[in-house]
mmCIF file of C-alpha atoms in Angstrom:
data_model
loop_
_atom_site.group_PDB
_atom_site.id
_atom_site.type_symbol
_atom_site.label_atom_id
_atom_site.label_comp_id
_atom_site.label_asym_id
_atom_site.label_seq_id
_atom_site.Cartn_x
_atom_site.Cartn_y
_atom_site.Cartn_z
ATOM 1 C CA UNK A 4 29.659 48.534 23.479
ATOM 2 C CA UNK A 5 30.091 51.811 21.662
ATOM 3 C CA UNK A 6 27.249 54.251 22.283
ATOM 4 C CA UNK A 7 25.261 54.688 18.991
ATOM 5 C CA UNK A 8 24.856 58.445 19.523
ATOM 6 C CA UNK A 9 28.528 59.096 20.046
ATOM 7 C CA UNK A 10 31.291 59.277 17.481
ATOM 8 C CA UNK A 11 34.946 58.393 17.081
ATOM 9 C CA UNK A 12 36.743 61.548 15.976
ATOM 10 C CA UNK A 13 39.408 59.709 13.928
ATOM 11 C CA UNK A 14 37.110 57.133 12.318
ATOM 12 C CA UNK A 15 38.159 56.689 8.674
ATOM 13 C CA UNK A 16 41.781 57.718 9.255
ATOM 14 C CA UNK A 17 44.254 55.019 8.239
ATOM 15 C CA UNK A 18 47.706 54.923 9.853
ATOM 16 C CA UNK A 19 50.676 52.790 8.755
ATOM 17 C CA UNK A 20 52.682 52.130 11.926
ATOM 18 C CA UNK A 21 56.330 51.154 11.250
ATOM 19 C CA UNK A 22 57.320 51.799 14.888
ATOM 20 C CA UNK A 23 58.452 49.536 17.652
ATOM 21 C CA UNK A 24 59.241 49.542 21.390
ATOM 22 C CA UNK A 25 57.581 52.551 23.089
ATOM 23 C CA UNK A 26 57.610 56.069 21.616
ATOM 24 C CA UNK A 27 55.949 55.220 18.298
ATOM 25 C CA UNK A 28 53.585 52.537 19.555
ATOM 26 C CA UNK A 29 52.405 54.920 22.298
ATOM 27 C CA UNK A 30 51.705 57.563 19.672
ATOM 28 C CA UNK A 31 49.649 55.218 17.463
ATOM 29 C CA UNK A 32 47.863 53.652 20.465
ATOM 30 C CA UNK A 33 46.559 57.135 21.344
ATOM 31 C CA UNK A 34 45.365 57.586 17.769
ATOM 32 C CA UNK A 35 43.694 54.156 17.861
ATOM 33 C CA UNK A 36 41.791 55.147 21.015
ATOM 34 C CA UNK A 37 40.134 57.877 18.969
ATOM 35 C CA UNK A 38 39.055 55.499 16.216
ATOM 36 C CA UNK A 39 41.927 55.540 13.721
ATOM 37 C CA UNK A 40 42.680 52.291 11.902
ATOM 38 C CA UNK A 41 46.270 51.377 12.802
ATOM 39 C CA UNK A 42 48.125 48.834 10.653
ATOM 40 C CA UNK A 43 51.174 47.819 12.640
ATOM 41 C CA UNK A 44 53.992 46.521 10.407
ATOM 42 C CA UNK A 45 56.534 44.261 12.126
ATOM 43 C CA UNK A 46 59.620 42.478 10.842
ATOM 44 C CA UNK A 47 59.528 38.657 10.855
ATOM 45 C CA UNK A 48 61.196 38.679 14.273
ATOM 46 C CA UNK A 49 58.489 40.974 15.683
ATOM 47 C CA UNK A 50 58.589 44.187 17.710
ATOM 48 C CA UNK A 51 61.286 43.998 20.426
ATOM 49 C CA UNK A 52 58.625 44.703 23.042
ATOM 50 C CA UNK A 53 57.126 41.257 22.419
ATOM 51 C CA UNK A 54 60.171 39.927 24.258
ATOM 52 C CA UNK A 55 60.262 42.344 27.186
ATOM 53 C CA UNK A 56 58.508 41.206 30.373
ATOM 54 C CA UNK A 57 56.558 40.852 32.491
ATOM 55 C CA UNK A 58 54.909 37.956 30.758
ATOM 56 C CA UNK A 59 51.755 35.869 31.185
ATOM 57 C CA UNK A 60 51.529 32.711 29.051
ATOM 58 C CA UNK A 61 54.204 34.159 26.816
ATOM 59 C CA UNK A 62 52.396 37.472 26.278
ATOM 60 C CA UNK A 63 54.249 40.719 27.117
ATOM 61 C CA UNK A 64 52.297 43.163 29.231
ATOM 62 C CA UNK A 65 54.111 46.150 27.719
ATOM 63 C CA UNK A 66 53.477 45.028 24.169
ATOM 64 C CA UNK A 67 49.830 44.433 24.962
ATOM 65 C CA UNK A 68 49.402 47.868 26.515
ATOM 66 C CA UNK A 69 51.138 49.799 23.748
ATOM 67 C CA UNK A 70 49.598 47.950 20.810
ATOM 68 C CA UNK A 71 45.959 47.849 21.723
ATOM 69 C CA UNK A 72 43.375 48.327 18.979
ATOM 70 C CA UNK A 73 45.825 47.669 16.152
ATOM 71 C CA UNK A 74 45.847 45.340 13.155
ATOM 72 C CA UNK A 75 49.173 43.573 12.673
ATOM 73 C CA UNK A 76 51.071 42.397 9.619
ATOM 74 C CA UNK A 77 54.561 40.994 9.126
ATOM 75 C CA UNK A 78 56.691 42.405 6.314
ATOM 76 C CA UNK A 79 60.346 42.029 5.511
ATOM 77 C CA UNK A 80 61.077 45.441 4.016
ATOM 78 C CA UNK A 81 64.318 44.101 2.462
ATOM 79 C CA UNK A 82 62.158 41.770 0.373
ATOM 80 C CA UNK A 83 61.109 43.609 -2.818
ATOM 81 C CA UNK A 84 57.739 41.857 -2.985
ATOM 82 C CA UNK A 85 56.936 42.732 0.620
ATOM 83 C CA UNK A 86 57.990 46.314 0.106
ATOM 84 C CA UNK A 87 55.833 46.625 -3.014
ATOM 85 C CA UNK A 88 52.791 45.321 -1.144
ATOM 86 C CA UNK A 89 53.428 47.672 1.747
ATOM 87 C CA UNK A 90 53.644 50.633 -0.620
ATOM 88 C CA UNK A 91 50.218 49.675 -1.967
ATOM 89 C CA UNK A 92 48.856 50.013 1.562
ATOM 90 C CA UNK A 93 50.612 53.348 1.929
ATOM 91 C CA UNK A 94 48.864 54.707 -1.178
ATOM 92 C CA UNK A 95 45.552 54.570 0.705
ATOM 93 C CA UNK A 96 46.881 55.792 4.053
ATOM 94 C CA UNK A 97 46.509 59.170 5.771
ATOM 95 C CA UNK A 98 49.462 58.871 8.133
ATOM 96 C CA UNK A 99 52.732 56.966 8.378
ATOM 97 C CA UNK A 100 54.685 56.833 11.636
ATOM 98 C CA UNK A 101 58.220 55.506 11.924
ATOM 99 C CA UNK A 102 60.886 55.569 14.638
ATOM 100 C CA UNK A 103 63.884 54.104 12.846
ATOM 101 C CA UNK A 104 67.260 55.703 13.416
ATOM 102 C CA UNK A 105 67.555 58.551 10.923
ATOM 103 C CA UNK A 106 68.528 57.258 7.504
ATOM 104 C CA UNK A 107 67.212 53.720 7.942
ATOM 105 C CA UNK A 108 63.753 54.412 6.506
ATOM 106 C CA UNK A 109 65.331 55.858 3.390
ATOM 107 C CA UNK A 110 67.596 52.811 2.963
ATOM 108 C CA UNK A 111 64.578 50.521 3.305
ATOM 109 C CA UNK A 112 62.659 52.429 0.651
ATOM 110 C CA UNK A 113 60.048 53.902 3.018
ATOM 111 C CA UNK A 114 61.592 57.349 3.640
ATOM 112 C CA UNK A 115 59.519 60.495 3.308
ATOM 113 C CA UNK A 116 60.596 61.245 -0.281
ATOM 114 C CA UNK A 117 59.676 57.750 -1.480
ATOM 115 C CA UNK A 118 56.337 57.780 0.341
ATOM 116 C CA UNK A 119 55.410 61.289 -0.798
ATOM 117 C CA UNK A 120 56.069 60.280 -4.381
ATOM 118 C CA UNK A 121 53.252 57.746 -4.257
ATOM 119 C CA UNK A 122 51.028 59.579 -1.732
ATOM 120 C CA UNK A 123 51.572 63.344 -1.896
ATOM 121 C CA UNK A 124 49.010 64.017 0.866
ATOM 122 C CA UNK A 125 50.687 61.751 3.391
ATOM 123 C CA UNK A 126 51.368 62.943 6.951
ATOM 124 C CA UNK A 127 54.692 61.341 7.688
ATOM 125 C CA UNK A 128 55.885 61.370 11.307
ATOM 126 C CA UNK A 129 59.509 60.503 12.148
ATOM 127 C CA UNK A 130 60.304 59.923 15.836
ATOM 128 C CA UNK A 131 63.959 59.729 16.814
ATOM 129 C CA UNK A 132 66.224 60.427 19.726
ATOM 130 C CA UNK A 133 67.813 63.654 18.457
ATOM 131 C CA UNK A 134 66.095 64.632 15.218
ATOM 132 C CA UNK A 135 66.531 63.871 11.527
ATOM 133 C CA UNK A 136 69.520 66.231 11.018
ATOM 134 C CA UNK A 137 72.413 67.510 13.059
ATOM 135 C CA UNK A 138 75.520 66.154 14.721
ATOM 136 C CA UNK A 139 73.581 63.978 17.183
ATOM 137 C CA UNK A 140 71.062 62.574 14.708
ATOM 138 C CA UNK A 141 72.956 59.354 14.033
ATOM 139 C CA UNK A 142 73.320 58.379 17.669
ATOM 140 C CA UNK A 143 71.259 55.468 19.003
ATOM 141 C CA UNK A 144 68.880 56.604 21.709
ATOM 142 C CA UNK A 145 66.960 54.843 24.424
ATOM 143 C CA UNK A 146 64.913 56.675 27.017
ATOM 144 C CA UNK A 147 67.616 56.668 29.669
ATOM 145 C CA UNK A 148 70.167 58.103 27.247
ATOM 146 C CA UNK A 149 67.818 60.996 26.472
ATOM 147 C CA UNK A 150 66.961 61.541 30.134
ATOM 148 C CA UNK A 151 70.700 61.886 30.844
ATOM 149 C CA UNK A 152 71.250 64.372 28.008
ATOM 150 C CA UNK A 153 68.105 66.397 28.620
ATOM 151 C CA UNK A 154 69.068 67.722 32.085
ATOM 152 C CA UNK A 155 66.010 66.179 33.701
ATOM 153 C CA UNK A 156 68.175 63.757 35.708
ATOM 154 C CA UNK A 157 70.331 66.632 36.954
ATOM 155 C CA UNK A 158 67.307 68.211 38.577
ATOM 156 C CA UNK A 159 65.794 65.005 39.900
ATOM 157 C CA UNK A 160 66.836 63.513 43.237
ATOM 158 C CA UNK A 161 68.025 64.685 46.624
ATOM 159 C CA UNK A 162 70.390 67.707 46.764
ATOM 160 C CA UNK A 163 73.273 65.594 48.112
ATOM 161 C CA UNK A 164 72.429 62.529 46.041
ATOM 162 C CA UNK A 165 73.207 61.460 42.524
ATOM 163 C CA UNK A 166 71.186 62.467 39.444
ATOM 164 C CA UNK A 167 68.085 60.254 39.264
ATOM 165 C CA UNK A 168 65.980 59.056 36.362
ATOM 166 C CA UNK A 169 62.246 59.712 36.319
ATOM 167 C CA UNK A 170 60.431 56.538 37.373
ATOM 168 C CA UNK A 171 58.939 55.980 33.912
ATOM 169 C CA UNK A 172 60.271 56.136 30.341
ATOM 170 C CA UNK A 173 59.296 59.792 30.191
ATOM 171 C CA UNK A 174 61.337 60.711 27.089
ATOM 172 C CA UNK A 175 59.709 57.967 25.021
ATOM 173 C CA UNK A 176 56.241 58.864 26.273
ATOM 174 C CA UNK A 177 56.751 62.601 25.749
ATOM 175 C CA UNK A 178 57.836 61.996 22.137
ATOM 176 C CA UNK A 179 54.859 59.712 21.492
ATOM 177 C CA UNK A 180 52.448 62.219 22.999
ATOM 178 C CA UNK A 181 53.902 65.139 21.003
ATOM 179 C CA UNK A 182 53.858 63.013 17.848
ATOM 180 C CA UNK A 183 50.154 62.256 18.263
ATOM 181 C CA UNK A 184 49.469 65.968 18.915
ATOM 182 C CA UNK A 185 51.431 66.952 15.819
ATOM 183 C CA UNK A 186 49.663 64.363 13.663
ATOM 184 C CA UNK A 187 46.291 65.685 14.748
ATOM 185 C CA UNK A 188 47.361 69.246 13.931
ATOM 186 C CA UNK A 189 48.666 68.051 10.550
ATOM 187 C CA UNK A 190 45.354 66.342 9.737
ATOM 188 C CA UNK A 191 43.519 69.586 10.518
ATOM 189 C CA UNK A 192 46.050 71.594 8.465
ATOM 190 C CA UNK A 193 45.665 69.243 5.532
ATOM 191 C CA UNK A 194 41.898 69.869 5.479
ATOM 192 C CA UNK A 195 42.619 73.537 4.861
ATOM 193 C CA UNK A 196 45.824 73.438 2.798
ATOM 194 C CA UNK A 197 45.387 70.145 0.980
ATOM 195 C CA UNK A 198 49.037 69.311 1.680
ATOM 196 C CA UNK A 199 50.805 66.636 3.654
ATOM 197 C CA UNK A 200 53.867 67.207 5.809
ATOM 198 C CA UNK A 201 56.961 65.563 7.255
ATOM 199 C CA UNK A 202 56.998 65.805 11.079
ATOM 200 C CA UNK A 203 60.367 65.550 12.795
ATOM 201 C CA UNK A 204 59.890 64.631 16.447
ATOM 202 C CA UNK A 205 63.015 64.355 18.642
ATOM 203 C CA UNK A 206 62.766 62.749 22.074
ATOM 204 C CA UNK A 207 65.351 65.189 23.421
ATOM 205 C CA UNK A 208 63.391 68.202 22.157
ATOM 206 C CA UNK A 209 60.159 66.876 23.550
ATOM 207 C CA UNK A 210 61.585 66.181 26.994
ATOM 208 C CA UNK A 211 63.237 69.622 27.132
ATOM 209 C CA UNK A 212 59.873 71.233 26.329
ATOM 210 C CA UNK A 213 58.446 69.668 29.473
ATOM 211 C CA UNK A 214 60.840 71.568 31.733
ATOM 212 C CA UNK A 215 59.600 75.196 31.913
ATOM 213 C CA UNK A 216 60.498 75.513 35.602
ATOM 214 C CA UNK A 217 64.290 75.083 35.246
ATOM 215 C CA UNK A 218 64.199 77.258 32.130
ATOM 216 C CA UNK A 219 62.369 79.955 34.121
ATOM 217 C CA UNK A 220 64.984 79.736 36.880
ATOM 218 C CA UNK A 221 67.706 80.318 34.298
ATOM 219 C CA UNK A 222 66.143 82.716 31.770
ATOM 220 C CA UNK A 223 66.530 86.028 33.648
ATOM 221 C CA UNK A 224 70.174 85.592 34.385
ATOM 222 C CA UNK A 225 69.925 83.019 37.160
ATOM 223 C CA UNK A 226 72.146 79.989 37.539
ATOM 224 C CA UNK A 227 71.210 76.652 36.081
ATOM 225 C CA UNK A 228 69.120 74.838 38.744
ATOM 226 C CA UNK A 229 70.115 71.715 40.598
ATOM 227 C CA UNK A 230 68.346 69.042 42.639
ATOM 228 C CA UNK A 231 66.008 70.025 45.464
ATOM 229 C CA UNK A 232 64.466 66.642 46.303
ATOM 230 C CA UNK A 233 60.715 66.461 46.779
ATOM 231 C CA UNK A 234 60.065 70.174 47.104
ATOM 232 C CA UNK A 235 59.281 72.796 44.516
ATOM 233 C CA UNK A 236 62.336 74.863 43.567
ATOM 234 C CA UNK A 237 60.460 78.170 43.529
ATOM 235 C CA UNK A 238 57.487 77.887 45.945
ATOM 236 C CA UNK A 239 57.400 77.007 49.654
ATOM 237 C CA UNK A 240 55.944 75.040 51.376
ATOM 238 C CA UNK A 241 55.366 72.890 48.317
ATOM 239 C CA UNK A 242 56.615 69.387 48.832
ATOM 240 C CA UNK A 243 56.573 66.135 50.771
ATOM 241 C CA UNK A 244 56.564 66.126 54.611
ATOM 242 C CA UNK A 245 56.869 63.418 57.255
ATOM 243 C CA UNK A 246 53.781 62.504 59.301
ATOM 244 C CA UNK A 247 53.483 59.752 61.919
ATOM 245 C CA UNK A 248 52.662 56.938 59.466
ATOM 246 C CA UNK A 249 53.769 58.200 56.079
ATOM 247 C CA UNK A 250 54.325 61.276 53.983
ATOM 248 C CA UNK A 251 51.968 64.152 53.185
ATOM 249 C CA UNK A 252 52.094 66.422 50.160
ATOM 250 C CA UNK A 253 51.411 70.063 51.035
ATOM 251 C CA UNK A 254 51.196 72.529 48.144
ATOM 252 C CA UNK A 255 51.031 76.215 49.083
ATOM 253 C CA UNK A 256 51.379 78.698 46.264
ATOM 254 C CA UNK A 257 50.356 82.047 47.729
ATOM 255 C CA UNK A 258 50.091 84.086 50.953
ATOM 256 C CA UNK A 259 46.372 83.295 51.420
ATOM 257 C CA UNK A 260 47.050 79.565 51.410
ATOM 258 C CA UNK A 261 50.004 80.036 53.718
ATOM 259 C CA UNK A 262 47.824 81.899 56.224
ATOM 260 C CA UNK A 263 45.314 79.089 56.100
ATOM 261 C CA UNK A 264 48.104 76.569 56.705
ATOM 262 C CA UNK A 265 49.347 78.505 59.716
ATOM 263 C CA UNK A 266 45.844 78.541 61.206
ATOM 264 C CA UNK A 267 45.420 74.809 60.528
ATOM 265 C CA UNK A 268 48.685 74.200 62.375
ATOM 266 C CA UNK A 269 47.536 76.310 65.316
ATOM 267 C CA UNK A 270 50.253 78.879 64.674
ATOM 268 C CA UNK A 271 48.567 81.864 62.996
ATOM 269 C CA UNK A 272 51.370 84.145 64.244
ATOM 270 C CA UNK A 273 53.733 82.674 61.657
ATOM 271 C CA UNK A 274 52.090 84.902 59.073
ATOM 272 C CA UNK A 275 53.785 87.842 60.714
ATOM 273 C CA UNK A 276 57.207 86.233 60.789
ATOM 274 C CA UNK A 277 59.388 88.129 58.256
ATOM 275 C CA UNK A 278 61.066 84.896 57.258
ATOM 276 C CA UNK A 279 57.756 83.703 55.806
ATOM 277 C CA UNK A 280 56.235 86.930 54.550
ATOM 278 C CA UNK A 281 56.381 85.997 50.849
ATOM 279 C CA UNK A 282 56.837 82.956 48.684
ATOM 280 C CA UNK A 283 60.401 84.033 47.883
ATOM 281 C CA UNK A 284 61.174 84.535 51.585
ATOM 282 C CA UNK A 285 59.678 81.176 52.498
ATOM 283 C CA UNK A 286 61.799 79.484 49.862
ATOM 284 C CA UNK A 287 64.936 81.115 51.284
ATOM 285 C CA UNK A 288 63.999 79.839 54.710
ATOM 286 C CA UNK A 289 62.656 76.488 53.583
ATOM 287 C CA UNK A 290 64.574 74.363 56.200
ATOM 288 C CA UNK A 291 63.142 76.383 59.122
ATOM 289 C CA UNK A 292 59.587 76.205 57.755
ATOM 290 C CA UNK A 293 59.939 72.509 57.074
ATOM 291 C CA UNK A 294 60.903 71.905 60.693
ATOM 292 C CA UNK A 295 57.821 73.756 61.916
ATOM 293 C CA UNK A 296 55.504 71.813 59.611
ATOM 294 C CA UNK A 297 57.003 68.437 60.464
ATOM 295 C CA UNK A 298 56.834 69.271 64.188
ATOM 296 C CA UNK A 299 53.088 69.788 63.710
ATOM 297 C CA UNK A 300 52.790 66.587 61.609
ATOM 298 C CA UNK A 301 54.625 64.569 64.289
ATOM 299 C CA UNK A 302 51.274 64.589 66.157
ATOM 300 C CA UNK A 303 49.217 63.514 63.151
ATOM 301 C CA UNK A 304 48.695 60.482 61.016
ATOM 302 C CA UNK A 305 48.516 61.076 57.291
ATOM 303 C CA UNK A 306 44.716 60.747 57.218
ATOM 304 C CA UNK A 307 44.024 63.261 59.984
ATOM 305 C CA UNK A 308 46.578 65.757 58.632
ATOM 306 C CA UNK A 309 45.006 65.673 55.181
ATOM 307 C CA UNK A 310 41.539 66.078 56.664
ATOM 308 C CA UNK A 311 42.667 69.226 58.555
ATOM 309 C CA UNK A 312 44.396 70.641 55.522
ATOM 310 C CA UNK A 313 41.421 69.910 53.204
ATOM 311 C CA UNK A 314 39.058 71.614 55.638
ATOM 312 C CA UNK A 315 41.313 74.668 55.472
ATOM 313 C CA UNK A 316 41.260 74.655 51.650
ATOM 314 C CA UNK A 317 44.935 73.694 51.309
ATOM 315 C CA UNK A 318 45.917 71.328 48.475
ATOM 316 C CA UNK A 319 47.233 68.122 50.121
ATOM 317 C CA UNK A 320 47.448 64.442 49.484
ATOM 318 C CA UNK A 321 49.023 61.225 50.750
ATOM 319 C CA UNK A 322 51.993 59.730 48.885
ATOM 320 C CA UNK A 323 50.309 56.559 47.621
ATOM 321 C CA UNK A 324 51.990 53.292 46.778
ATOM 322 C CA UNK A 325 51.514 52.140 43.196
ATOM 323 C CA UNK A 326 49.316 49.255 44.286
ATOM 324 C CA UNK A 327 46.788 51.689 45.737
ATOM 325 C CA UNK A 328 46.881 53.813 42.606
ATOM 326 C CA UNK A 329 46.226 50.799 40.381
ATOM 327 C CA UNK A 330 43.243 49.743 42.500
ATOM 328 C CA UNK A 331 41.783 53.231 42.206
ATOM 329 C CA UNK A 332 42.445 53.374 38.452
ATOM 330 C CA UNK A 333 40.503 50.123 37.962
ATOM 331 C CA UNK A 334 37.654 50.765 40.377
ATOM 332 C CA UNK A 335 37.381 54.547 40.587
ATOM 333 C CA UNK A 336 34.851 56.786 38.907
ATOM 334 C CA UNK A 337 37.239 57.875 36.135
ATOM 335 C CA UNK A 338 38.003 54.261 35.119
ATOM 336 C CA UNK A 339 41.553 54.779 33.901
ATOM 337 C CA UNK A 340 41.849 51.027 33.424
ATOM 338 C CA UNK A 341 39.240 49.235 31.342
ATOM 339 C CA UNK A 342 38.705 45.519 30.906
ATOM 340 C CA UNK A 343 39.903 43.981 27.675
ATOM 341 C CA UNK A 344 39.170 40.475 26.394
ATOM 342 C CA UNK A 345 42.571 39.078 25.498
ATOM 343 C CA UNK A 346 42.756 36.245 22.950
ATOM 344 C CA UNK A 347 44.903 34.101 25.298
ATOM 345 C CA UNK A 348 44.595 35.568 28.772
ATOM 346 C CA UNK A 349 40.897 36.237 29.073
ATOM 347 C CA UNK A 350 39.904 39.489 30.813
ATOM 348 C CA UNK A 351 42.862 41.803 31.527
ATOM 349 C CA UNK A 352 42.969 45.459 32.645
ATOM 350 C CA UNK A 353 43.963 47.840 29.900
ATOM 351 C CA UNK A 354 45.033 51.449 29.687
ATOM 352 C CA UNK A 355 43.416 53.857 27.241
ATOM 353 C CA UNK A 356 43.529 57.595 26.533
ATOM 354 C CA UNK A 357 42.354 59.529 29.624
ATOM 355 C CA UNK A 358 40.362 62.424 28.120
ATOM 356 C CA UNK A 359 36.585 62.319 28.603
ATOM 357 C CA UNK A 360 34.506 64.015 25.880
ATOM 358 C CA UNK A 361 30.771 64.573 25.888
ATOM 359 C CA UNK A 362 30.160 63.472 22.302
ATOM 360 C CA UNK A 363 32.925 60.894 21.715
ATOM 361 C CA UNK A 364 32.555 57.166 22.041
ATOM 362 C CA UNK A 365 34.166 55.819 25.185
ATOM 363 C CA UNK A 366 37.149 53.695 24.042
ATOM 364 C CA UNK A 367 36.821 49.980 24.663
ATOM 365 C CA UNK A 368 40.336 48.655 24.048
ATOM 366 C CA UNK A 369 40.855 45.644 21.812
ATOM 367 C CA UNK A 370 43.676 43.164 22.144
ATOM 368 C CA UNK A 371 47.092 43.709 20.576
ATOM 369 C CA UNK A 372 47.611 41.644 17.433
ATOM 370 C CA UNK A 373 49.302 38.274 17.295
ATOM 371 C CA UNK A 374 52.430 38.500 15.157
ATOM 372 C CA UNK A 375 51.209 38.598 11.549
ATOM 373 C CA UNK A 376 47.539 38.182 12.589
ATOM 374 C CA UNK A 377 46.141 40.323 9.766
ATOM 375 C CA UNK A 378 48.438 39.300 6.918
ATOM 376 C CA UNK A 379 45.717 37.303 5.235
ATOM 377 C CA UNK A 380 43.281 40.226 5.426
ATOM 378 C CA UNK A 381 45.617 43.044 4.475
ATOM 379 C CA UNK A 382 48.916 41.886 3.045
ATOM 380 C CA UNK A 383 49.034 38.465 1.402
ATOM 381 C CA UNK A 384 48.429 38.408 -2.358
#
């Protein structure tokens, strides 16, 4: 139950959600976690994510995760009556979010110009692969396409291996996160200026903005970076190392931490070795330092190595399997997964926004809507 003395920061904000699949639904799910009323508008066939597994009793896990807390209506925007009723909802809305391919919203009668004409204060967020204008704007874009074009695949993977995608749809999620951030900024700006705005969020731009390290490697005349595997391209030792029964993350960022590592390894004299006298020197001699660290780890299990490193004040961790992470997320103190009562499945674990705030209500996620569930309440004449 929501704590009576706590508040929902977006209570009273109404959002028309014309999005589907991942980037847009992730954006509006984050807004819903903060109390915004989200009206998800689907075509008669439904959001494509309803048909992407894994499934339980016909329910998509991905759709359920990304459409929590939302009301759902079905509208055929090519039907003039449906469009007219949707525009009536838009008149009372604060925000509209869409992730059609550029030009489609305009053709359907729900582009920014049409919406602004009936609701001048609207905050209108357009999420696309490559932006609303430009030579790439008309290209279809899924996450993997954007990962390939962003450069992130070229810096991910082993040095002698092929470019590798990030293990999640990071371009979609980055765009959804930036869109929610921009919408919040626009709501604050509207309080002061009294004006709405059209937000143009490109997946490619958002993913590029999450890569300051390769930009830093290039910006002062350096070469464009390549793949370095599981180590940091600029700091050493800062990566994944083999122990007896698994892999250990060791993250050393300065000379003080390196000295502590050398002492923990029983080799304090390494501090005086000119090959390892600075972060830059250690990075140049990364293979030699890796051999020394893994020789030490060859006598340790992951647990004992991490205990020794933690005692020395060195950031370190095991490389956990996803099953262990999920168990911690559900049972740990931070409760990154919360129980939701699903209309068909009973109790299921559910993601929610991760920020903890002293005066905000703790989100208790509600089930994603059945296709057209709220038509009678919100849409039917």
